[in-house]
Every structure is written in structure tokens, then in C-alpha cells.
Amino acid sequence: VAITAHPAPDRIQVSTLPDGVETYGVWGLSLPSLRRRLFRCVSIRENTDGTFAITAVQHVPEKEAIVDNGASFEPQSGTLNSVIPPAVQHLTVEVSAADGQYLAQAKWDTPRVVKGVRFSLRLTSGSGEDSRLVTTAITADTEHRFSGLPPGEYTLTVRAINSYGQQGEPATTTFRINAPAVPATIELTPGYFQITAVPKLTIYDPTVQFEFWFSEAKIADAAQVETSARYLGTGSQWSVSGPHIKPGKDFWFYVRSVNLVGKSAFVEASGRASNDAAGYLELFREKIGKTHLAEALWAEIDNSQLKDEMAEMQTTITETRNEITQTVSKTLEDQSATIQQIQRVQKDTNDDLAALYMLKVQKTKDGIPYVAGIGAGIEDTDGQPLSNILLLADRIAMINPESGNSTPLFVAQGNQLFMNDVFLKRLFAVSITSSGNPPAFSLTPDGRLTAKNADISGSVNANSGTLNNVTINENCQIKGKLSANQIEGDIVKTVSKSFPRTSTYASGTITVRISDDQKFDRQVMIPPVLFRGGKHENFNSNNQQSYWYSTCRLRVTRNGQEIFNQSTT
């Protein structure tokens, strides 16, 4: 094509656009007035608008001869290590906020000291084809601060540069200045009167914390969480504990991610405290054993300090304790019996007062003490006043003497509780077993239910199982595959009808009505139609012989539309 004008050093006008030339494509220019010139690229700088600025110096062909003669322009290194600077390591970015702006503090180090080393920093936003340069920087320090960054995703690349301009391998890290993602999961760990919530993100982010809200009832509208739920705090996990966290009751956590930029939406999770009855009993044993009431109730009466026959009252008033003790004791040969009533108010090491009342009965025989007692007390436990009533005996029973009935209402003996009639509002049990040998009903901890006879009026949902001798009184719908060894009933329905006849042969129409009242397709099968005909001989008036044959035609229509029509002779 012809060049019609040259309005600028980097611009030409042509008569027509050559074939195959596209926008930003590569093309060549040939003019008699032009000659080839070579340039050496010194540096390439990326601009913020996606373009590049190239700095180059013109090549001098005479230099090739100098190089061919063995000249070397690279100075000898003064170290065994390469002159190319090593790649930076431990590159990290910490995002902070100040005066409504977001700052990114980048830090790194090098594996060895390089004289005169500098660092080239390149910060881009976005990823892939949408990546755009934000800024570049050159520094001799091992840290740099970027300020005034808008929210977005960033990639920072750092390279070491020596005094000759040689660059080391780049080190890259990514960081985000965005509101955090919602927690991917919330793990609720049950404890004794305690629930622990541990949120987790899909991708770990050390700059993200979690905000915890708690409610004893489900909140239908997430917009009402901040007004209806109780704020717990901010952290990586949170535990809620106390006597109000009762086993068998649902409690609700509302958790959202937070960082310097903002907060995510709430994620809901519900859980319960532990239902381990044995664990609760062990917990109570430890807690009760630490109370002043239990220690005093379990303490044996020292009969060696008592007279063989005595009944006395003793009063004690000290700086830490006021007490009234009534004691009745008797000794007979190798055995002794003592009754002691104690009323005590005492001060502990935390200057908390405790009020105790105890009635203890003790018998010592053959040097072995046997103790029974009842105690009531109020003292501080974990900083809160707590009242206790404790019974100490081999057997504890409650008897109602009404109408001369001496049958106990309940008896506790040998770590077992025996009760007569019980009415419970709710029952939480690890396992349930009815009386009888073998038991007629049982429910095991793994969910296995065994019953000899069950009448179920509601719905039953099951994934698998076996049924024997079952009767389905009403309709049954099977959406999957049905396999059966034997079937009795109306699976295939047969309709038998005779064709209408004339005086000598069958001729006419039979109509069968089928109700299409099910979702599945029906198959209608017509068995073979058998007929018997023959070859007939005939003579006309001219005594010429002719033959004719019997013919049967079957025509089938469905709703007036013909679907079969064939004949046979």
C-alpha cells in the first residue's frame, strides 16, 4: 500500500489498510529513505494506564568487532557468590487503617548481605487479565509502606537489584483490603454446662477475627440479631458456660467475620451442652467435694476425745468461726455411737462467709466408723453464693405413711435409684430399658430401638430395614424399583369379549374403556386373533371354475386414531 503522509515521527497515513493488519498488531514498514537501526533496551517501565515506556540506546555495529577480539565488559566478582542478587525471603504485608485510609506495610529480608543492593517494588491490583499497576518504588530498606490504598485485591512483587542493575528472582505475595468472607463453618463443641463455638474460614486469613452473639431462642430475622441477642465478644473462638446452659436445650450462636475494613453477614449455628450423665455425676462429685459443707459432713467424729457417757453443748467464738456443737455419745465394749449437731458460721481465706448446719450420726465397731448425716449450707463457689443440701448414708429412702402404707416412694442404694410411680415433664437418658426378661422395649445409645409390639399413629421415616407379615390397608406409592418373588392380585387385568357375529362369521367392533388415572404408562396387549378359513370353489353359468379364500382383517384404534390395520388370508 502507498504511504500518503507522515504527520508525526511515530505516525503514518496509508492509502488503504493492508490485509491482516489488526489494532495493536505487529507490522513492518519499508521505505527507500529508511534504513535499519538497532537499539539496546535499557529499561521498561509499566504505566498505570496499562502502557509501557521503553528506554533504549542506539546500537553501534563497531562494538561487535571489539567483542569479537575478546574484550570483556563485566568486572570480576570479588566473592565466590554470584553477582546476581539473591531473591528476597519472608515477604509479608500487614494492613492497617489510619484517618479513614488503608495502609499496607511490607517487610522482607535477604539470605545474605549484598553491597549496594536496592529493592524494586511493584504493586498491582486485580488478577489475571484484569491486573493493573498501582505503583512502583525503589528502596534500599527492607520495608516499605503503601498508603491511600482503596479496597481491593493486591499483588506485591519485590526484586533485589545490585549496583550493576542486575535483578534477582522476584518474590510475590497477595493481600486483600476487603470486608471479610462469612465463616464457612461453625463447630460447636459440647461440654458440661458449656458450649464452645469455633468458626472457620474457607481460606485462613490471620487478619480476620470473629464477633460472637448468643441467644437462648432462635432469631428468625438476621437483622434483629444485634437487638435481640447478647454480645459476647470478639476472638477466634468463644465458650458460653454456667448453670443456665442446661443439657437437652438448644442454644443459638450468631457469628460474623470482622477485620479493619468491615464485617460480614451473620452465620447461625445451634448446639446443646453435653448429655453425658456419667460425666455430670463425676463433675458434681468434684464440685461438692470442694465445699466446706461436704468436708465437714464427711469428717469423722473423734470418739477418743469424748467421754464414754456424755451429753453436752459446746459454744465456740473465734475471729474466723462461730459454732455451737451438741454431742451425745455412749461407749459399750468394742463399739460406740455418737450423735452430733453442728451450727457453724465461718470465714474462709477470701473473707467470704459460709453458714453450715449438720446432723451427724456415727457408729464405730471393731475400729471401723459408719457415718450417716444431713447437712445444709450456703457458701461462695466460683464467686457466687450457692446453697447445698447433702445426704450421707448407705441407703436413702422416702416413705409416705398415709393409710398405713410403708412402701417407700424412692430408695437410693448402691449407686442406684429405685422409684415407684414417676411423672416427668421431660426425660433425657443415655439408654432406656423396660422391665421383663428379656425386656419388651429398649433404646440403646447408638439409636437402636427394640420393641416387641408397637402401634404408630404418626409417620415413619426409614432408610432401610426388613418387614415381615405386613398389611397395607390403604394406598401405597413406590417411586423406586419394586422386586417381588410372588405377587397376588390385579397386576395384569384381562378382559375377554366375543366378537359380534353375522349368521355365518364374526364381524363387528369391540370397545374396551381403560381409565388412565395413574402417573405411570400402561401397556395394553391384544393376544393373537385366531381364525379358521378355507379355499372355496365355484362354477359359473358357463361352467367355468373359480376360487376364493376366507380373509380376516384386524383394525385397532385409540381414541379414534388408527394404530393397527392388517389382514391375513
XYZ file of C-alpha atoms in Angstrom:
569
model
C 0.000 0.000 0.000
C 1.088 3.585 -0.531
C 2.071 5.898 2.345
C 0.250 9.158 1.800
C 1.528 11.209 4.755
C 3.953 11.190 7.714
C 2.376 13.676 10.177
C 4.500 12.688 13.213
C 7.656 10.663 13.900
C 5.568 7.799 15.293
C 2.595 8.141 12.933
C 1.927 7.486 9.218
C -1.104 7.560 6.930
C -1.685 4.883 4.278
C -3.997 4.752 1.287
C -5.764 1.566 2.440
C -5.500 -0.725 5.457
C -3.383 -3.746 4.472
C -4.932 -7.194 4.765
C -4.204 -8.956 8.048
C -3.252 -5.817 9.999
C -5.219 -5.504 13.257
C -5.302 -2.996 16.069
C -2.149 -3.292 18.223
C -0.812 -5.835 15.717
C 2.814 -6.179 14.545
C 3.701 -4.841 11.088
C 6.736 -3.703 9.099
C 7.473 -0.517 7.192
C 9.716 -0.304 4.125
C 10.702 2.994 2.508
C 13.659 3.905 0.285
C 14.533 6.704 2.710
C 14.596 4.395 5.754
C 17.441 2.221 6.917
C 17.598 -0.379 9.656
C 18.763 0.801 13.079
C 19.417 -1.382 16.141
C 18.769 -0.329 19.736
C 19.665 -1.823 23.106
C 16.836 -1.784 25.645
C 17.956 -0.229 28.921
C 14.722 -0.308 30.931
C 11.000 -0.929 30.617
C 8.581 0.937 32.857
C 4.919 -0.010 33.182
C 2.475 2.884 33.348
C -0.724 2.946 35.393
C -2.856 3.041 32.217
C -1.583 -0.336 31.014
C 1.049 1.060 28.576
C 4.850 0.714 28.798
C 7.659 3.254 28.484
C 10.857 1.851 26.906
C 14.277 3.472 27.295
C 16.865 2.350 24.705
C 20.262 3.393 23.296
C 21.289 3.042 19.660
C 23.494 0.083 18.831
C 26.949 0.773 17.379
C 27.980 -2.004 14.948
C 31.700 -1.283 15.515
C 31.362 -2.649 19.050
C 30.820 -6.124 17.656
C 34.364 -6.212 16.395
C 35.707 -5.207 19.822
C 33.785 -8.038 21.443
C 34.920 -10.482 18.783
C 38.512 -9.617 19.637
C 37.982 -10.856 23.207
C 37.116 -7.697 25.138
C 35.099 -8.253 28.363
C 32.936 -5.542 29.858
C 31.821 -7.454 33.005
C 34.003 -6.741 36.073
C 35.332 -9.666 38.063
C 33.397 -10.576 41.150
C 35.141 -10.149 44.497
C 33.245 -13.044 46.078
C 32.617 -16.694 45.419
C 28.881 -15.989 45.303
C 27.210 -14.874 42.105
C 26.992 -11.146 41.484
C 23.287 -11.564 40.764
C 21.471 -10.642 43.997
C 19.525 -13.416 45.707
C 15.762 -13.500 45.881
C 14.225 -11.789 48.900
C 12.565 -14.005 51.503
C 9.983 -13.781 54.296
C 7.916 -11.241 52.370
C 4.882 -10.204 54.445
C 2.287 -7.431 54.263
C 0.377 -6.042 57.242
C -2.711 -3.921 56.558
C -3.747 -1.155 58.956
C -6.106 1.808 58.956
C -5.457 5.431 59.899
C -7.604 8.535 59.382
C -10.028 6.655 57.153
C -7.264 5.381 54.861
C -5.787 1.906 54.499
C -2.047 1.363 54.771
C -0.011 -1.672 53.736
C 3.343 -2.199 55.477
C 5.578 -4.610 53.530
C 8.601 -6.265 55.155
C 11.202 -8.732 53.870
C 14.818 -9.786 54.275
C 17.636 -11.340 52.231
C 19.526 -14.599 52.821
C 22.894 -12.791 52.670
C 24.292 -9.273 52.673
C 24.865 -7.758 49.219
C 26.766 -4.477 48.926
C 24.815 -1.669 47.311
C 21.658 -3.716 46.919
C 18.351 -1.980 46.339
C 14.856 -3.365 46.036
C 12.310 -2.861 43.271
C 8.678 -2.986 44.412
C 5.763 -3.461 42.046
C 2.194 -3.297 43.400
C -0.721 -4.363 41.183
C -4.444 -4.729 41.794
C -6.764 -7.378 40.421
C -5.682 -10.681 38.949
C -5.129 -12.255 35.552
C -6.078 -10.111 32.570
C -7.718 -7.572 34.907
C -4.424 -6.883 36.700
C -3.428 -3.200 36.741
C -0.331 -1.463 38.057
C -0.954 0.650 41.161
C 2.538 1.961 41.881
C 6.231 1.122 41.810
C 9.033 2.040 44.175
C 12.789 1.665 44.634
C 14.173 1.500 48.171
C 17.346 0.463 49.955
C 15.417 -0.535 53.095
C 13.878 -3.930 53.807
C 10.441 -2.460 54.366
C 8.102 -0.065 52.607
C 4.713 1.487 53.324
C 1.955 1.971 50.748
C -0.701 4.491 51.767
C -4.086 5.602 50.463
C -5.000 2.195 49.062
C -8.658 1.632 48.137
C -10.375 -1.696 48.925
C -9.394 -4.483 46.561
C -7.082 -7.443 45.985
C -3.372 -6.659 45.590
C -0.216 -8.452 44.492
C 3.187 -7.207 45.652
C 6.354 -8.246 43.806
C 9.795 -7.453 45.251
C 13.128 -7.975 43.471
C 16.652 -7.198 44.611
C 18.849 -5.037 42.310
C 22.637 -4.819 42.614
C 24.813 -1.859 41.732
C 25.140 -3.098 38.131
C 21.392 -3.123 37.620
C 21.119 -6.902 37.685
C 17.899 -8.174 39.248
C 17.300 -11.249 41.374
C 14.367 -13.620 41.244
C 11.050 -11.985 42.200
C 9.208 -12.744 45.441
C 5.435 -12.311 45.360
C 2.677 -12.152 47.943
C -1.006 -11.259 47.776
C -3.182 -9.413 50.269
C -6.720 -8.073 50.406
C -8.295 -4.885 51.624
C -11.899 -6.040 51.690
C -14.615 -6.877 54.141
C -14.069 -10.496 55.223
C -15.974 -13.505 53.944
C -18.615 -15.117 56.136
C -17.489 -18.058 58.292
C -17.608 -21.242 56.219
C -18.401 -23.470 59.199
C -19.025 -23.119 62.932
C -18.037 -26.104 65.056
C -19.945 -26.324 68.341
C -18.250 -28.484 70.968
C -20.496 -29.562 73.862
C -19.218 -29.525 77.433
C -20.648 -29.847 80.917
C -22.950 -26.818 81.245
C -20.876 -25.329 78.424
C -20.805 -24.878 74.632
C -17.717 -23.762 72.688
C -18.075 -22.163 69.232
C -15.117 -22.330 66.807
C -15.717 -20.603 63.416
C -13.559 -21.361 60.398
C -12.995 -19.626 57.069
C -12.701 -21.353 53.717
C -9.214 -19.833 53.361
C -7.321 -18.916 56.525
C -6.777 -15.182 56.962
C -4.749 -14.061 60.006
C -6.236 -10.553 59.829
C -9.792 -11.815 60.437
C -11.398 -12.213 63.853
C -14.921 -13.304 64.714
C -17.713 -11.487 66.519
C -19.874 -13.717 68.744
C -23.527 -13.167 69.702
C -25.612 -15.550 71.830
C -29.335 -16.216 72.230
C -31.384 -18.791 74.125
C -34.033 -18.663 71.371
C -33.791 -18.781 67.577
C -33.884 -15.358 65.875
C -35.868 -15.543 62.649
C -34.596 -12.265 61.149
C -30.822 -11.780 60.970
C -31.365 -8.014 61.067
C -32.618 -8.390 64.657
C -29.510 -10.153 65.970
C -27.881 -7.024 67.392
C -31.066 -6.044 69.247
C -32.279 -9.497 70.330
C -29.072 -11.458 71.018
C -26.402 -10.908 73.678
C -22.984 -9.737 72.502
C -20.214 -11.977 73.848
C -17.042 -10.529 72.369
C -14.526 -10.793 69.533
C -11.923 -13.520 69.162
C -11.034 -16.732 67.363
C -13.427 -18.841 69.488
C -15.830 -18.400 72.398
C -17.252 -20.532 75.206
C -20.549 -19.970 76.995
C -20.902 -21.713 80.340
C -22.912 -21.607 83.525
C -25.911 -23.244 85.178
C -28.234 -21.647 82.594
C -26.626 -23.784 79.850
C -28.842 -26.741 80.651
C -28.464 -30.123 78.938
C -31.191 -31.019 76.465
C -31.913 -27.400 75.440
C -30.952 -25.721 72.158
C -28.858 -22.553 72.284
C -28.042 -20.292 69.340
C -24.815 -18.619 68.258
C -24.655 -15.845 65.656
C -21.129 -15.287 64.345
C -19.705 -12.919 61.749
C -16.201 -12.197 60.475
C -14.616 -8.799 61.202
C -11.449 -7.029 60.099
C -10.207 -3.474 59.620
C -12.376 -2.947 56.544
C -15.765 -4.196 57.733
C -17.938 -7.067 58.870
C -19.556 -9.998 57.101
C -23.132 -11.215 57.410
C -24.151 -13.333 60.394
C -23.965 -17.134 60.286
C -26.289 -19.076 62.592
C -25.433 -22.255 64.493
C -27.296 -24.099 67.238
C -25.991 -26.593 69.750
C -26.519 -28.248 73.097
C -24.459 -28.917 76.180
C -23.131 -32.420 76.759
C -25.681 -35.152 77.509
C -23.147 -37.414 79.237
C -24.914 -38.271 82.509
C -21.920 -40.159 83.916
C -19.688 -37.180 83.234
C -22.080 -34.811 85.014
C -22.105 -37.054 88.106
C -18.311 -37.024 88.178
C -18.357 -33.236 87.770
C -20.782 -32.857 90.677
C -18.650 -35.194 92.794
C -15.624 -32.964 92.335
C -17.526 -29.724 92.930
C -19.404 -30.981 96.002
C -16.223 -32.450 97.464
C -14.595 -28.996 97.469
C -17.351 -27.349 99.557
C -16.930 -26.658 103.290
C -20.211 -28.454 103.936
C -19.038 -31.712 102.350
C -15.674 -31.611 104.099
C -17.352 -31.125 107.474
C -20.045 -33.722 106.803
C -17.550 -36.375 105.700
C -15.229 -35.728 108.643
C -15.359 -38.496 111.224
C -16.221 -37.763 114.850
C -13.148 -38.305 117.024
C -14.549 -40.527 119.780
C -11.180 -40.632 121.533
C -11.819 -37.084 122.728
C -15.276 -37.955 124.105
C -16.264 -39.491 127.388
C -17.872 -42.934 127.472
C -21.136 -41.467 128.639
C -21.850 -37.858 127.710
C -24.410 -35.337 126.522
C -23.159 -31.772 126.226
C -23.387 -28.480 124.300
C -20.250 -26.563 123.352
C -20.033 -22.970 122.099
C -17.027 -21.623 120.194
C -16.455 -17.986 119.165
C -13.219 -17.058 117.379
C -12.078 -14.489 114.836
C -12.845 -16.841 111.918
C -15.593 -19.102 113.267
C -18.703 -19.078 115.473
C -20.041 -22.526 116.305
C -22.497 -24.390 118.533
C -21.978 -28.155 118.869
C -24.317 -30.566 120.638
C -22.954 -34.072 121.225
C -24.497 -37.251 122.636
C -22.221 -40.306 122.937
C -22.157 -43.765 124.502
C -19.495 -46.487 124.527
C -20.045 -50.198 125.104
C -17.036 -52.526 124.988
C -15.777 -52.583 121.342
C -18.397 -50.251 119.937
C -19.517 -46.664 120.364
C -22.293 -44.454 118.982
C -22.361 -40.672 118.692
C -24.928 -38.091 117.595
C -23.610 -34.617 116.834
C -25.429 -31.446 115.771
C -23.297 -28.587 114.470
C -24.288 -24.993 113.683
C -21.381 -23.049 112.245
C -20.660 -19.684 110.603
C -17.095 -19.340 109.348
C -14.874 -17.102 107.228
C -12.654 -18.526 104.502
C -9.342 -17.243 103.135
C -11.178 -14.973 100.655
C -13.089 -13.290 103.512
C -16.319 -14.942 102.325
C -18.732 -16.174 104.989
C -20.227 -19.669 104.960
C -23.213 -20.864 107.028
C -23.389 -24.614 107.784
C -25.830 -26.853 109.634
C -25.136 -30.576 110.095
C -26.651 -33.500 111.910
C -24.257 -36.453 112.026
C -24.734 -39.966 113.366
C -21.718 -42.228 113.754
C -21.186 -45.752 114.998
C -17.777 -47.303 115.458
C -17.499 -51.081 115.645
C -14.305 -53.101 115.637
C -12.459 -49.881 114.888
C -14.438 -49.195 111.707
C -16.585 -45.994 111.681
C -20.005 -45.931 109.964
C -21.393 -42.437 109.343
C -24.761 -41.013 108.309
C -25.742 -37.378 108.206
C -27.596 -34.493 106.643
C -26.177 -31.054 106.030
C -27.384 -27.712 104.721
C -25.140 -24.806 103.863
C -24.603 -21.623 101.879
C -21.150 -20.591 100.701
C -19.449 -18.885 97.750
C -18.494 -21.096 94.809
C -16.667 -19.512 91.856
C -17.503 -16.105 93.311
C -21.266 -16.739 93.542
C -23.291 -17.822 96.624
C -24.515 -21.406 96.280
C -26.752 -23.370 98.640
C -26.398 -27.133 99.133
C -28.292 -29.860 100.985
C -26.284 -33.077 101.269
C -27.332 -36.514 102.495
C -24.752 -39.050 103.620
C -25.943 -42.643 104.095
C -25.673 -46.171 102.720
C -29.387 -46.062 101.946
C -31.626 -43.019 101.409
C -35.394 -43.546 101.283
C -38.590 -41.510 101.404
C -41.683 -43.118 102.967
C -45.255 -41.812 102.941
C -47.067 -43.260 105.994
C -50.519 -42.328 104.710
C -53.115 -45.113 105.172
C -50.505 -47.279 106.836
C -48.553 -47.683 103.590
C -44.903 -48.313 104.372
C -43.756 -48.850 100.783
C -41.062 -46.219 100.085
C -41.630 -43.659 97.346
C -37.986 -43.963 96.332
C -34.831 -45.631 97.594
C -31.221 -44.761 96.716
C -28.735 -47.522 97.423
C -25.553 -48.808 95.842
C -25.351 -46.024 93.190
C -28.895 -46.886 92.058
C -32.218 -45.095 92.488
C -35.447 -47.093 92.818
C -38.760 -45.236 92.361
C -42.426 -46.212 92.309
C -44.681 -44.007 90.147
C -42.902 -41.192 88.303
C -44.364 -38.319 86.272
C -41.725 -36.398 84.290
C -42.122 -33.350 82.095
C -39.056 -34.283 80.049
C -36.615 -37.190 80.264
C -33.076 -37.251 78.891
C -31.481 -40.686 79.142
C -28.498 -42.340 77.501
C -30.406 -45.622 77.248
C -33.875 -46.882 78.182
C -34.747 -50.480 79.049
C -38.153 -51.742 80.135
C -38.750 -54.413 82.749
C -39.084 -58.059 81.827
C -36.655 -60.805 80.926
C -35.935 -60.294 78.140
C -37.106 -56.646 78.145
C -40.053 -55.802 75.906
C -38.626 -52.386 74.968
C -35.109 -50.950 74.787
C -33.359 -47.911 73.300
C -29.568 -48.040 73.177
C -27.120 -45.078 72.975
C -26.414 -45.824 69.300
C -30.116 -45.288 68.469
C -31.155 -48.940 68.199
C -34.827 -49.336 69.160
C -36.201 -52.764 70.042
C -39.891 -53.328 70.780
C -41.999 -56.474 70.798
C -45.169 -54.628 69.835
C -45.605 -51.080 68.523
C -48.654 -49.086 67.431
C -47.553 -45.986 65.494
C -50.226 -43.468 64.561
C -47.849 -40.878 63.065
C -45.382 -41.032 60.193
C -42.383 -43.366 59.926
C -39.183 -42.413 58.086
C -36.573 -45.127 57.477
C -33.663 -45.637 55.083
C -33.544 -49.428 55.253
C -34.995 -52.359 57.125
C -36.978 -55.578 56.982
C -40.740 -56.046 57.423
C -42.415 -59.403 57.982
C -46.125 -60.178 57.574
C -47.152 -56.568 56.892
C -50.566 -55.414 55.717
C -51.005 -52.072 53.930
C -54.618 -51.116 54.478
C -54.687 -48.060 52.215
C -52.772 -46.639 49.270
C -49.039 -47.187 48.816
C -46.759 -45.270 46.440
C -43.424 -46.778 45.332
C -41.202 -44.282 43.492
C -38.248 -46.634 43.068
C -37.818 -50.175 41.809
C -40.024 -52.990 43.135
C -38.695 -56.547 43.189
C -41.018 -59.387 44.242
C -40.803 -63.176 44.256
C -44.566 -63.714 44.336
C -47.435 -61.355 43.549
C -51.104 -61.998 44.059
C -53.705 -59.527 42.910
C -54.666 -57.290 39.995
C -51.234 -56.667 38.451
C -52.338 -57.715 34.939
C -56.016 -57.319 34.086
C -57.528 -59.488 31.375
C -60.693 -58.538 29.535
C -62.347 -61.243 27.416
C -65.071 -60.409 24.921
C -66.562 -62.183 21.912
C -66.756 -60.522 18.528
C -70.249 -59.874 17.170
C -71.323 -62.346 14.532
C -73.447 -62.361 11.453
C -75.275 -65.501 10.544
C -72.120 -67.306 9.440
C -68.954 -65.368 10.544
C -67.646 -62.856 13.123
C -67.908 -59.221 12.151
C -68.192 -56.024 14.177
C -66.427 -53.725 16.707
C -65.467 -54.267 20.348
C -64.768 -51.203 22.591
C -62.696 -51.529 25.799
C -62.506 -48.482 28.114
C -59.270 -48.011 30.140
C -59.079 -45.309 32.847
C -55.710 -43.533 32.713
C -55.733 -42.460 36.370
C -52.064 -43.129 37.258
C -48.788 -41.315 36.566
C -47.077 -44.350 35.032
C -47.608 -45.635 31.483
C -49.895 -48.606 30.886
C -49.209 -51.405 28.438
C -52.217 -52.757 26.513
C -51.630 -56.140 24.887
C -54.010 -57.797 22.413
C -53.390 -61.544 22.169
C -53.227 -63.197 18.728
C -56.586 -63.401 16.937
C -57.083 -66.870 15.522
C -59.487 -67.593 12.696
C -60.176 -70.557 10.502
C -60.966 -70.166 6.826
C -60.838 -72.174 3.692
C -60.496 -72.344 -0.052
C -63.804 -72.186 -1.827
C -64.536 -73.480 -5.357
C -67.221 -72.001 -7.612
C -68.612 -72.707 -11.139
C -70.347 -70.004 -13.159
C -73.126 -70.376 -15.710
C -70.635 -71.267 -18.387
C -69.356 -73.987 -16.151
C -66.087 -72.108 -15.625
C -64.331 -72.893 -12.351
C -63.086 -70.157 -9.940
C -61.737 -69.994 -6.377
C -61.979 -67.550 -3.449
C -60.422 -67.587 0.031
C -61.504 -66.601 3.526
C -59.903 -63.305 4.786
C -59.661 -61.759 8.296
C -58.827 -58.084 8.909
C -57.982 -56.615 12.357
C -58.128 -52.848 12.857
C -57.314 -51.176 16.216
C -57.940 -47.507 17.056
C -57.179 -45.455 20.181
C -59.478 -42.515 20.784
C -60.412 -42.633 17.098
C -56.820 -42.745 15.832
C -55.812 -45.877 13.954
C -52.771 -47.632 15.425
C -53.031 -51.076 13.718
C -54.623 -52.336 10.495
C -53.581 -55.612 8.877
C -55.264 -58.549 7.189
C -54.389 -62.155 6.518
C -55.808 -64.744 4.123
